[in-house]
Amino acid sequence: MKISETISFLDAWAPPSLAEDYDNVGLLVGKKDNPVSKILVSLDATVGVVQEAIDLGCELIVSHHPILFKGLKKLNSQNYVARTVEKAIQNNIGLFALHTNLDAISTGVNFKMAEKLRLQNLKPLRPVAGKLLQLSFFVPLQDKDKVLTAIHLAGAGNIGNYSQCSFSTEGLGRFLPNENSNPAIGIIGNLEEVNEIKINVILPTHLKNKVLSVLFAAHPYEEVAYFITQLENQWQDAGSGMIGNLPEAIGKEQLIELVKEKFNLKVLRFTDSEKSSIQKIALCGGSGFFLLGDAVAQNADAYITSDIKYHEFFDAEGRLMLMDIGHFESEQFTSELIIEKLSNQFPNIAVLLSKTVTNPVFYA
Ligand SMILES: [Zn+2]
């Protein structure tokens, strides 16, 4: 199998277009035409992880954090980033990263955290906006079902928990085929009128090319009349952080014990809250202080994230328990998630969990 097949699958799961602008996701090192039989999965790609890949005979490392994040202008072993990249290139090992795109999808980093806490009714804490399109097109009445089925299968028409959503109106379509045309209905040089239906559907931006090619293939006309409009709507299936409910309300002490147990923590930092009963939990893997306002606005009883600074803890103002469980700790199950996904899709490829400890932080 080629690395490109792995990439196509991972890109369909966690679309790169959902990554933040500052991010750097995808194949960072290596050739996509290279063969792959073993994949090593790790939260971070470091020199130690590359060595592990060499020892195990892996041709590809899939990590959450991209080793190439800021500009790298020299490759002279000057720092750990350069040394990691150099070692990967020297040993023909590919480095692939899914970072904020894996944070944004509803089955990504935050889903895995929520699953560990058995949260229910999950939603993005801050749904992404500007990533949806409206597609309107015109089709002869008798071809409506065939075309709708095709574009729904390609991913158009999903709204929250509802699929195959569309809205139609009937009308009269008109066209004049010229001498170079090959009309499915009508005759060259004759103005034609056809009973058509106008269908409107919503679709994620990253599926635009796929849905259009399926539309063109399923539609009977040589030229398909359609409009695409960019929407400002929030997308309920993707965004930053996640919010959901514990199966039942618990006390503050119980929540602390639950989080410590599920995330294997020796220690966590938190603020006290005026609420005594905890059920609605917001969370965000990695550095999530920027979502504190969203957690408060949605009336969360606790917000679990990492990288909170001293003065930022004050901002909770007793409205919820603000918990810092550590960056590595919050994302520790991400490798497990990627392995589950890859192993299911590629049963003939060995997908291995890295045993290298990449967390640079120790607690004493
Ligand atoms: Zn992170």
Coordinates of C-alpha atoms in Angstrom, one line a residue, residues 132-138 147-148 150-152 154-157 165-168 198-204 207-216 219 224-231:
L132 CA -20.9 25.2 4.9
L133 CA -22.2 25.7 1.4
Q134 CA -25.7 25.8 -0.1
L135 CA -26.0 23.9 -3.4
S136 CA -29.1 24.6 -5.5
F137 CA -29.6 22.8 -8.8
F138 CA -32.3 22.0 -11.3
V147 CA -29.7 12.5 -8.2
L148 CA -30.8 13.1 -4.6
A150 CA -26.3 10.1 -5.2
I151 CA -25.5 13.5 -3.6
H152 CA -26.7 12.3 -0.1
A154 CA -21.6 11.8 -1.1
G155 CA -22.3 13.7 2.1
A156 CA -24.7 16.4 1.2
G157 CA -27.9 17.1 3.2
C165 CA -32.3 16.9 4.2
S166 CA -33.4 19.0 1.1
F167 CA -36.0 21.5 0.0
S168 CA -37.6 21.5 -3.5
K198 CA -35.1 23.0 -8.0
I199 CA -33.4 21.2 -5.1
N200 CA -31.5 23.0 -2.3
V201 CA -29.1 21.1 0.0
I202 CA -26.4 22.0 2.5
L203 CA -23.0 20.5 2.5
P204 CA -19.6 21.0 4.2
L207 CA -17.0 17.9 0.2
K208 CA -17.8 20.5 -2.6
N209 CA -15.7 18.8 -5.4
K210 CA -16.9 15.3 -4.4
V211 CA -20.6 16.3 -4.3
L212 CA -20.4 18.3 -7.6
S213 CA -18.7 15.4 -9.5
V214 CA -21.4 13.0 -8.2
L215 CA -24.1 15.5 -9.2
F216 CA -22.7 15.8 -12.7
H219 CA -27.7 14.2 -13.6
V224 CA -26.0 21.0 -15.1
A225 CA -27.4 24.3 -14.0
Y226 CA -26.5 24.9 -10.4
F227 CA -25.6 27.6 -7.8
I228 CA -23.2 27.4 -4.9
T229 CA -23.5 29.9 -2.0
Q230 CA -21.2 30.3 0.9
L231 CA -23.1 30.2 4.2

